[in-house]
mmCIF file of C-alpha atoms (C1' of nucleotides) in Angstrom:
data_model
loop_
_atom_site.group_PDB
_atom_site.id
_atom_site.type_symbol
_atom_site.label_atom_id
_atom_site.label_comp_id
_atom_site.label_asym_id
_atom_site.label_seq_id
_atom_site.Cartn_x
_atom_site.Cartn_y
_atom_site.Cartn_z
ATOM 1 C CA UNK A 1 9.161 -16.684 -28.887
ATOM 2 C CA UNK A 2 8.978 -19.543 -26.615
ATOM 3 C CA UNK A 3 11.101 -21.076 -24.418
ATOM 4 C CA UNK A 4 13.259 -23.790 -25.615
ATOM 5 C CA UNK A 5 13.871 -26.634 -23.875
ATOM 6 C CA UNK A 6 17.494 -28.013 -22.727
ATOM 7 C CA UNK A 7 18.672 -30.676 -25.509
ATOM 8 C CA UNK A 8 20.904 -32.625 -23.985
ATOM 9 C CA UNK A 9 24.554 -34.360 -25.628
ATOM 10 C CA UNK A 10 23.100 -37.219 -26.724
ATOM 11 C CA UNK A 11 19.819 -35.578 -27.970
ATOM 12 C CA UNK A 12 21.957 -33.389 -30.165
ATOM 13 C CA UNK A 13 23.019 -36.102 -32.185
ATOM 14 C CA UNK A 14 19.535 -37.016 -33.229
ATOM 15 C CA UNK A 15 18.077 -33.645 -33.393
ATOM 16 C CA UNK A 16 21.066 -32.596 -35.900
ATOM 17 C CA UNK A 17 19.904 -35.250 -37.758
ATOM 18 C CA UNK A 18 15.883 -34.193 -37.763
ATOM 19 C CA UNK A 19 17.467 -30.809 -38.473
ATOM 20 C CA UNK A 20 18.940 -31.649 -41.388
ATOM 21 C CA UNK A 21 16.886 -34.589 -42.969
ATOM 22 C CA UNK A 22 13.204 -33.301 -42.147
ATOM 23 C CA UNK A 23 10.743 -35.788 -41.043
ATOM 24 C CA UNK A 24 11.983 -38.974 -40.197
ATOM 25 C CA UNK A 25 10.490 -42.797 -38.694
ATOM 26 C CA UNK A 26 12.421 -43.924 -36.047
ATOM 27 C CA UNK A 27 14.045 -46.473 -37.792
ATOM 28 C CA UNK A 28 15.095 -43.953 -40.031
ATOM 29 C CA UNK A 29 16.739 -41.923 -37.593
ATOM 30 C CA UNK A 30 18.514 -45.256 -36.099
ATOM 31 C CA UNK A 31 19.504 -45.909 -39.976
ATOM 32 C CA UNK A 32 20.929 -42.491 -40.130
ATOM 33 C CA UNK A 33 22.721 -42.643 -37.013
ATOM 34 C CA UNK A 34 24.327 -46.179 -37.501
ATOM 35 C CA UNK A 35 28.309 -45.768 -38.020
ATOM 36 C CA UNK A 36 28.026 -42.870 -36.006
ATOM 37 C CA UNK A 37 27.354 -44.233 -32.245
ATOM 38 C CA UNK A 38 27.116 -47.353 -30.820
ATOM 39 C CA UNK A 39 23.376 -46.902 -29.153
ATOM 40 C CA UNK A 40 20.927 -49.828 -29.761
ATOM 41 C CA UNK A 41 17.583 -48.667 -31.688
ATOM 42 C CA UNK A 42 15.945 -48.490 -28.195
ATOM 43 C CA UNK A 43 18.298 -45.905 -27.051
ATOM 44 C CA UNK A 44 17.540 -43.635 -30.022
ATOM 45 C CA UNK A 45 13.477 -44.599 -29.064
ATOM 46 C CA UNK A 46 14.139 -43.059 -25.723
ATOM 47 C CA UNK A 47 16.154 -39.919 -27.215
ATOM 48 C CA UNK A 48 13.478 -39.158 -29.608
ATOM 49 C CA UNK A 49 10.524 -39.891 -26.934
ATOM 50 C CA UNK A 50 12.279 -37.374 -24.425
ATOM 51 C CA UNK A 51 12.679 -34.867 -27.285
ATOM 52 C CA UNK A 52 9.111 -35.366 -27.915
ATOM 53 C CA UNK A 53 8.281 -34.606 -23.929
ATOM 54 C CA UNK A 54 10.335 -32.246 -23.941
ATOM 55 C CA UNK A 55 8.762 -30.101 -27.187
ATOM 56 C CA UNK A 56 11.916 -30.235 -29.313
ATOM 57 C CA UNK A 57 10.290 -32.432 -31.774
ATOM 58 C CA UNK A 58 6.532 -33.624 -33.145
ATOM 59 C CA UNK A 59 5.645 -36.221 -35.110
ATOM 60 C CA UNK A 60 2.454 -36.566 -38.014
ATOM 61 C CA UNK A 61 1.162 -39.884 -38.056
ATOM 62 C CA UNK A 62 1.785 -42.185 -41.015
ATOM 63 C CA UNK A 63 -0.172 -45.561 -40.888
ATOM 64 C CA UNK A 64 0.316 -46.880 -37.202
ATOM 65 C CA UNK A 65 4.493 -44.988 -37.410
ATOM 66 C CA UNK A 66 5.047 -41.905 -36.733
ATOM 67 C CA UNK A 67 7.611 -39.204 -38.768
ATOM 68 C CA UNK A 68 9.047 -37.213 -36.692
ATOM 69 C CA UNK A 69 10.266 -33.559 -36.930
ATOM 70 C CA UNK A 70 11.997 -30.471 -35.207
ATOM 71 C CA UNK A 71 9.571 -28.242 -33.173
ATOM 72 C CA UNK A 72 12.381 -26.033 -32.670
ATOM 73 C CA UNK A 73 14.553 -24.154 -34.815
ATOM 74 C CA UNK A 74 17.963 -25.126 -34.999
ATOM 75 C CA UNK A 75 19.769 -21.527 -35.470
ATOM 76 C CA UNK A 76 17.823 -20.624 -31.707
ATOM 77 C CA UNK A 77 18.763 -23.919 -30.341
ATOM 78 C CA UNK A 78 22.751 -23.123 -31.581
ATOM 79 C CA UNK A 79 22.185 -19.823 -30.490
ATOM 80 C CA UNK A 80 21.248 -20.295 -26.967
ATOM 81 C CA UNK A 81 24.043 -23.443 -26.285
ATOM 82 C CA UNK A 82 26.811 -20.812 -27.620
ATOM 83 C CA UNK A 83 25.515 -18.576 -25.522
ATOM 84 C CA UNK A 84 25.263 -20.952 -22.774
ATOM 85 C CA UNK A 85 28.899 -21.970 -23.778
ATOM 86 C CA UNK A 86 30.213 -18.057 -23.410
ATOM 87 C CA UNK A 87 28.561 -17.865 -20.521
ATOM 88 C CA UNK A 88 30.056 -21.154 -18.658
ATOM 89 C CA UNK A 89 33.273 -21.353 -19.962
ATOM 90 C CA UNK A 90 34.300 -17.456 -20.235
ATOM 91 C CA UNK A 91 31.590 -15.470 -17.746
ATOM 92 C CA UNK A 92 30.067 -13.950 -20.280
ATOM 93 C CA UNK A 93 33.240 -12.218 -22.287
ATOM 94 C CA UNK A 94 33.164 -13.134 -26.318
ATOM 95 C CA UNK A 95 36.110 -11.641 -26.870
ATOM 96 C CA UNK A 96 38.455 -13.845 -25.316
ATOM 97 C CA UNK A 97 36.183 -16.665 -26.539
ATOM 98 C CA UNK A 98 36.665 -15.920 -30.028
ATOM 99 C CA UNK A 99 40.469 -14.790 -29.872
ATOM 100 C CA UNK A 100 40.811 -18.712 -28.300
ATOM 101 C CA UNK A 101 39.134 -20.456 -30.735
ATOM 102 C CA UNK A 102 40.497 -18.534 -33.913
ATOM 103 C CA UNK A 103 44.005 -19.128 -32.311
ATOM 104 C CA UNK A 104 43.618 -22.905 -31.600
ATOM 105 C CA UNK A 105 41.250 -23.600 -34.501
ATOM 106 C CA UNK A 106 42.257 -25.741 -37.659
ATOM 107 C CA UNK A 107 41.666 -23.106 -40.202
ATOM 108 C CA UNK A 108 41.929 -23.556 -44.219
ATOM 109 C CA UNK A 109 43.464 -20.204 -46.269
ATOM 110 C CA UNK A 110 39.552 -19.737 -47.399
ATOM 111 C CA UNK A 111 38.298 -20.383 -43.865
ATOM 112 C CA UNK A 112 40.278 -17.281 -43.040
ATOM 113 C CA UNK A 113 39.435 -15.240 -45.905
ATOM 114 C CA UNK A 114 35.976 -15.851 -45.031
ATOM 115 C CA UNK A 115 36.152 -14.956 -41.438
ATOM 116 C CA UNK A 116 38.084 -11.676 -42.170
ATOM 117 C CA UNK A 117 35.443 -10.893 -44.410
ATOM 118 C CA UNK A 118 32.850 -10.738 -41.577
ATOM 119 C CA UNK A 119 35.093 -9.104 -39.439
ATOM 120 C CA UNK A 120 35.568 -6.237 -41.682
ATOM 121 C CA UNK A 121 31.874 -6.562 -42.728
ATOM 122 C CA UNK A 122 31.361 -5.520 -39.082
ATOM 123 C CA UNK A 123 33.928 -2.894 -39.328
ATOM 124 C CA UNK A 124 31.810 -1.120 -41.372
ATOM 125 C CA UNK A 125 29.035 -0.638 -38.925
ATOM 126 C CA UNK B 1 48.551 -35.791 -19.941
ATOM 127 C CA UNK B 2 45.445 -36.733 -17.026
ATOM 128 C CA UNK B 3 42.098 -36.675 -18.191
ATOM 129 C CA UNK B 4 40.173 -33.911 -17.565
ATOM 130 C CA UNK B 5 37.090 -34.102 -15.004
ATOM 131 C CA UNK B 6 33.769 -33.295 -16.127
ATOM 132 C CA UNK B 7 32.840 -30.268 -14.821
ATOM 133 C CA UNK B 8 29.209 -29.206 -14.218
ATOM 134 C CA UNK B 9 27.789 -25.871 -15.232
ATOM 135 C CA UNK B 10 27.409 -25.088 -11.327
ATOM 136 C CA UNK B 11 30.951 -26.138 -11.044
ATOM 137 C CA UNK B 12 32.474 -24.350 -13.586
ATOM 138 C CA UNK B 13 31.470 -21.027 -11.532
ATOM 139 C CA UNK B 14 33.382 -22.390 -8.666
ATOM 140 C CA UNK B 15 36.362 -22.928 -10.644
ATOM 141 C CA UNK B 16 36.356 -20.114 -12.390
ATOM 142 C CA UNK B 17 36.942 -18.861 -8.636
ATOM 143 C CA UNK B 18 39.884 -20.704 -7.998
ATOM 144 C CA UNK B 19 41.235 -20.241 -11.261
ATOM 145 C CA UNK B 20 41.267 -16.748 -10.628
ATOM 146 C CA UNK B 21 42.219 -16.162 -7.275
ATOM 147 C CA UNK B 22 44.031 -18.975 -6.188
ATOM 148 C CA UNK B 23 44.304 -21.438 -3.031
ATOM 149 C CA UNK B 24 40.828 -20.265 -1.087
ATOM 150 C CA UNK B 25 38.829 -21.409 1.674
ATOM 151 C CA UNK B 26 35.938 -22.248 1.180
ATOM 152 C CA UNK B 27 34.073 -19.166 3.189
ATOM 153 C CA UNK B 28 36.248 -17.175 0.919
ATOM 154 C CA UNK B 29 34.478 -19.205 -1.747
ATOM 155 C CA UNK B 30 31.423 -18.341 -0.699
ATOM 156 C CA UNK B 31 32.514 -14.388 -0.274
ATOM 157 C CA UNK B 32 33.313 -14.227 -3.836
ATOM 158 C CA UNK B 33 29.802 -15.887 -4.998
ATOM 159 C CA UNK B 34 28.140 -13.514 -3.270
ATOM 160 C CA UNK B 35 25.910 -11.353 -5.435
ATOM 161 C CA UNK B 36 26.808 -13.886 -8.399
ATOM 162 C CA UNK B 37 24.255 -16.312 -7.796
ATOM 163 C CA UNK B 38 21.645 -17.069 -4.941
ATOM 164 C CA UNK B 39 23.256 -20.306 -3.619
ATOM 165 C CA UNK B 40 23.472 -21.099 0.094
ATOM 166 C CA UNK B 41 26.709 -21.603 1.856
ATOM 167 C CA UNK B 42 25.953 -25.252 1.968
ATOM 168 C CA UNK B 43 25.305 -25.539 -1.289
ATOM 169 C CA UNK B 44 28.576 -24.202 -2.895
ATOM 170 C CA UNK B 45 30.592 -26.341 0.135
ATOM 171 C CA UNK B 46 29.497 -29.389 -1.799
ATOM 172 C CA UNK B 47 30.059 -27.877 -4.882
ATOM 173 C CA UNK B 48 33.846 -28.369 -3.691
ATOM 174 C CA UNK B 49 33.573 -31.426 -2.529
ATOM 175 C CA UNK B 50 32.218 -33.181 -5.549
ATOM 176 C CA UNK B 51 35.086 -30.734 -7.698
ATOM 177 C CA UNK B 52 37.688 -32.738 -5.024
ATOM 178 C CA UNK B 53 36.241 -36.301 -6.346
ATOM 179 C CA UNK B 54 36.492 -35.619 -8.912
ATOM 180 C CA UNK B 55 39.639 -34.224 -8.273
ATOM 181 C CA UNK B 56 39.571 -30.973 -9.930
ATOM 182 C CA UNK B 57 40.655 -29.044 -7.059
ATOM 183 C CA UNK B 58 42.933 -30.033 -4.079
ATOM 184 C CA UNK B 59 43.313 -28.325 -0.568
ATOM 185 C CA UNK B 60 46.217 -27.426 1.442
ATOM 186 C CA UNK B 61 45.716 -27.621 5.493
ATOM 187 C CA UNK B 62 45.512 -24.387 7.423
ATOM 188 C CA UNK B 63 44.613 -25.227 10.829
ATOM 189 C CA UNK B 64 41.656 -26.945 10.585
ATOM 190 C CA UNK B 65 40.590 -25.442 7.602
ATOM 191 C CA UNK B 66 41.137 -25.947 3.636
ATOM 192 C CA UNK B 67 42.360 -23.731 1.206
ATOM 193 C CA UNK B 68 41.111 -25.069 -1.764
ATOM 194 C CA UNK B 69 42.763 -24.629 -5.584
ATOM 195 C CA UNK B 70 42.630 -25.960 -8.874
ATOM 196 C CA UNK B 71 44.190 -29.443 -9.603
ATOM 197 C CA UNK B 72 43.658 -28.859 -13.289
ATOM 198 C CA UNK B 73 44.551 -26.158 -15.833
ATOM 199 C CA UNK B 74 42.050 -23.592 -16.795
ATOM 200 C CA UNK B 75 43.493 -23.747 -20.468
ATOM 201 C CA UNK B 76 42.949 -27.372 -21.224
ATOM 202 C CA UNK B 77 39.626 -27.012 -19.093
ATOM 203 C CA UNK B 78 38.783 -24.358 -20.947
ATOM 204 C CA UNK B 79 40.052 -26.117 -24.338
ATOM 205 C CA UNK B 80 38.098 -29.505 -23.943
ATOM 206 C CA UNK B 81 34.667 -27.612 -23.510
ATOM 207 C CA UNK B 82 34.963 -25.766 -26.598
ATOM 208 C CA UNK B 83 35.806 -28.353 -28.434
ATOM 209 C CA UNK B 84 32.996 -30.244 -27.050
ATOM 210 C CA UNK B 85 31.030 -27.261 -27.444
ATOM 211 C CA UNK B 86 31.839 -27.442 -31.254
ATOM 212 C CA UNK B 87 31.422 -31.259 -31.867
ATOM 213 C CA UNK B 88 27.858 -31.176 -30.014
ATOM 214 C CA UNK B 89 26.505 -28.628 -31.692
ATOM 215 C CA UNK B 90 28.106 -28.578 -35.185
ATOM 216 C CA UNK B 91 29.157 -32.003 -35.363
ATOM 217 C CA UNK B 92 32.861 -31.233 -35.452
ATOM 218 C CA UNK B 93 33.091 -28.378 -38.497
ATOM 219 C CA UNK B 94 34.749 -25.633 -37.103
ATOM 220 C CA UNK B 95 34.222 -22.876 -39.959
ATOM 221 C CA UNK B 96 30.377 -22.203 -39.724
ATOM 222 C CA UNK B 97 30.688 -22.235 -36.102
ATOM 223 C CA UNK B 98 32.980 -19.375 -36.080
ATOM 224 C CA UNK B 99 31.452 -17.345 -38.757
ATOM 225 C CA UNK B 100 27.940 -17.592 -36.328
ATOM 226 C CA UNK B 101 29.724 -16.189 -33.325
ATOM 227 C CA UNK B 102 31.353 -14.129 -35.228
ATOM 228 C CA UNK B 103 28.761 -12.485 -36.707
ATOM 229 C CA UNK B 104 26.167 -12.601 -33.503
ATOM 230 C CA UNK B 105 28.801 -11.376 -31.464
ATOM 231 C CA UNK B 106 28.810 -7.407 -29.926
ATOM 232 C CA UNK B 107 32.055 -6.366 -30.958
ATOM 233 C CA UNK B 108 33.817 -3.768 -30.572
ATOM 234 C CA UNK B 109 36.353 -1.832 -33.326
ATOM 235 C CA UNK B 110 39.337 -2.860 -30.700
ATOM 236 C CA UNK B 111 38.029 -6.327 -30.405
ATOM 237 C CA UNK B 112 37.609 -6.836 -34.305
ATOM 238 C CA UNK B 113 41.114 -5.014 -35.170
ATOM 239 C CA UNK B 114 42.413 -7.647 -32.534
ATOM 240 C CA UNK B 115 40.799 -10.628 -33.978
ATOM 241 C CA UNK B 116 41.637 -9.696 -37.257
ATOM 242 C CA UNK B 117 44.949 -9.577 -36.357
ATOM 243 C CA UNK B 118 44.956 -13.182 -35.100
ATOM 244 C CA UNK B 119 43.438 -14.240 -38.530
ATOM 245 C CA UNK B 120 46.777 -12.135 -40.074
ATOM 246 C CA UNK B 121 48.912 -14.078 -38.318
ATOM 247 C CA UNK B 122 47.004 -17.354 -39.227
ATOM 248 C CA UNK B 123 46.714 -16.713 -43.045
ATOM 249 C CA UNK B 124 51.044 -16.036 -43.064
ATOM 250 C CA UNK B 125 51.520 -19.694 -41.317
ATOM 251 C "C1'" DT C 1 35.482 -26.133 31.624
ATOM 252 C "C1'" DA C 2 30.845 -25.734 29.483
ATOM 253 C "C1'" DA C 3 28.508 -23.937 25.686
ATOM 254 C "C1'" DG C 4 28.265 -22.068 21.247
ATOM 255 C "C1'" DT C 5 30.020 -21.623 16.632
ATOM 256 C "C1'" DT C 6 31.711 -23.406 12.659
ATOM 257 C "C1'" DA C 7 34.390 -26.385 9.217
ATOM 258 C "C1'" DG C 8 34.241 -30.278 7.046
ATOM 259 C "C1'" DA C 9 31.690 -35.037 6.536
ATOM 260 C "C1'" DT C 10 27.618 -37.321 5.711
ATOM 261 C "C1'" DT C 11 23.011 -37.675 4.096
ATOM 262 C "C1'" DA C 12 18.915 -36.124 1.288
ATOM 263 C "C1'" DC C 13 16.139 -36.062 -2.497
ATOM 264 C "C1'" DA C 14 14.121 -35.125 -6.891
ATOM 265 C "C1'" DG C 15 15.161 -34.276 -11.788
ATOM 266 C "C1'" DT C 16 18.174 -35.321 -15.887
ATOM 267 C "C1'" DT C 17 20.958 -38.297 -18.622
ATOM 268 C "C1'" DG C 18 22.930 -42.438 -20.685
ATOM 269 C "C1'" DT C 19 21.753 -46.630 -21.909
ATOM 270 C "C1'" DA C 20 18.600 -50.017 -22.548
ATOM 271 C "C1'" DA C 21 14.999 -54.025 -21.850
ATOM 272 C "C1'" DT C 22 10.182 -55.489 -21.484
ATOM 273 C "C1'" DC C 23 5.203 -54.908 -22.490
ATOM 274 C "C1'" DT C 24 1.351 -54.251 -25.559
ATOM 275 C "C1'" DT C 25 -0.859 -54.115 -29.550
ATOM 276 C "C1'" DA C 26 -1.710 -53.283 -34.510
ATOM 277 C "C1'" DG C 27 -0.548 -55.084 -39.105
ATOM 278 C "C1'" DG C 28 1.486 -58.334 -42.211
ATOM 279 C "C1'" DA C 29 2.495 -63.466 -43.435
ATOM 280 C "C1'" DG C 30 0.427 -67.815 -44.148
ATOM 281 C "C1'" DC D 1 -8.287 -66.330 -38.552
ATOM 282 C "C1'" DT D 2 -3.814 -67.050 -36.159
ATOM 283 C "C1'" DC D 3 0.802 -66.159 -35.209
ATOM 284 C "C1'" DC D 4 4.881 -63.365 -35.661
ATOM 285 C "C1'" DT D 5 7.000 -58.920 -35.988
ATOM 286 C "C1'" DA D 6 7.899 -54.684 -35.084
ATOM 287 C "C1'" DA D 7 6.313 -49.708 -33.453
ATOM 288 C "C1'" DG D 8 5.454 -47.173 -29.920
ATOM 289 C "C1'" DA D 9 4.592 -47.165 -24.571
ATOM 290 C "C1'" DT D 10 6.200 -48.269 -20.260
ATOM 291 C "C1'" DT D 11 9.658 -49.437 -17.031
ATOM 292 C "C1'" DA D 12 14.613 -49.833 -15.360
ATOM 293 C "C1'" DC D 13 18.374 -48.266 -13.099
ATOM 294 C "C1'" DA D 14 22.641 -46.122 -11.855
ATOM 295 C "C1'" DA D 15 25.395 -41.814 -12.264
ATOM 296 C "C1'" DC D 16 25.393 -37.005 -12.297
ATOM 297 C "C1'" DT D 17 23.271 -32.434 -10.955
ATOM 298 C "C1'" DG D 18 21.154 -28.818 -8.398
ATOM 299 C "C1'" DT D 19 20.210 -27.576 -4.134
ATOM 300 C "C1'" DA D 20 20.525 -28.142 0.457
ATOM 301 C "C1'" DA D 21 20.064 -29.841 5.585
ATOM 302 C "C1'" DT D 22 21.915 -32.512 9.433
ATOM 303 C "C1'" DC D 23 25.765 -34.615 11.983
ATOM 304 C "C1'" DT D 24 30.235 -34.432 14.299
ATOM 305 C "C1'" DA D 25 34.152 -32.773 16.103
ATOM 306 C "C1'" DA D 26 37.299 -29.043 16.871
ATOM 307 C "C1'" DC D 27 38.134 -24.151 18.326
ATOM 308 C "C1'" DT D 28 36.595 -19.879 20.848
ATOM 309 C "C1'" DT D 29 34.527 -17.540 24.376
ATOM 310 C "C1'" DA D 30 32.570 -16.720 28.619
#
DNA sequence: TAAGTTAGATTACAGTTGTAATCTTAGGAG
DNA sequence: CTCCTAAGATTACAACTGTAATCTAACTTA
């Protein structure tokens, strides 16, 4: 398993969006993010170039544009930056963590019927 | 309501100092570092400084010394990054978030029976 | 009182990030 | 074939970070 690198805030954004709509053009990843930030197209170059230097994303060449595409896999990359997050925020302790976020989190009467299902799910081991 | 400083990852271990056991100098600082992480004196000194200008901690003279402590609450500290935490890395849902930690979390029966508890009291609001 | 220690203040310096603009060059429009 | 456009490459530049070292002035100690 290699290491992964450190996606930054703004890098989120567009890998989320590689994530979820596969290989991309730049300007398709601009089109994508339009409405939802205020970067000019270059800005989004430079995010995706980075990602690129950085190993989170490839591309495959398509005429003289390039598609590009996640080089690493999203449930590691939310892995590590939640436990990152635990580690930061709480020093380590989940509990805590999770009691917090249950308590101050905006949950729907399914939400909850689905969390207490994995809770008891975990009961049982 | 101020707005919350940014604090860096380095910084949060500082605060989480302060936070914890109050107005400190910053040797004492240092003392309670020790064996946490391999920073020099120096280093964690500026650590403060940078946390006072931003001002997320303020001193109180002794002598010619500071003892330093938290200008801002650990809760809403504590609060924002979470919810940045969420919005970075799953765009603002709350739900699948949850059900991830919860599920790669180490829990133990105390810790479930608790959090299930807090999901009790939820589903009666 | 002179010298050493030490606390805070100032300075250092490279890497990352946010946020783009300019340069270069390959393809498409005429 | 020439000129414009637009894609990627290169460059920009300040703020923030990690990680300290040096400077300065106030106590402490001999």
């Amino acid at each position: 398993m290699k290491t992964l690198p450190k996606i930054s805030e703004s890098e989120w954004l567009v890998m989320r969006i590689l994530w979820s709509k596969g290989p991309l053009t730049a300007n398709e990843v601009v089109k994508s993010l339009t409405g939802k930030t205020k970067w000019k197209p270059k800005t989004i170059k430079t995010l995706i170039t980075r990602l690129m230097k950085k190993g989170a994303v490839k591309f495959e060449k398509e005429g003289r544009k390039y598609r590009y595409y996640p080089a690493v896999s999203e449930a590691e990359c939310v892995r590590m930056e939640r436990y990152s997050f635990v580690r930061r925020v709480y020093g380590g302790t989940t509990r805590p963590m999770l009691a917090a976020f249950l308590e101050d989190a905006k949950l729907s009467a399914e939400d909850i019927s689905e969390l207490r299902k994995i809770l008891e799910q975990k009961e049982g081991e």
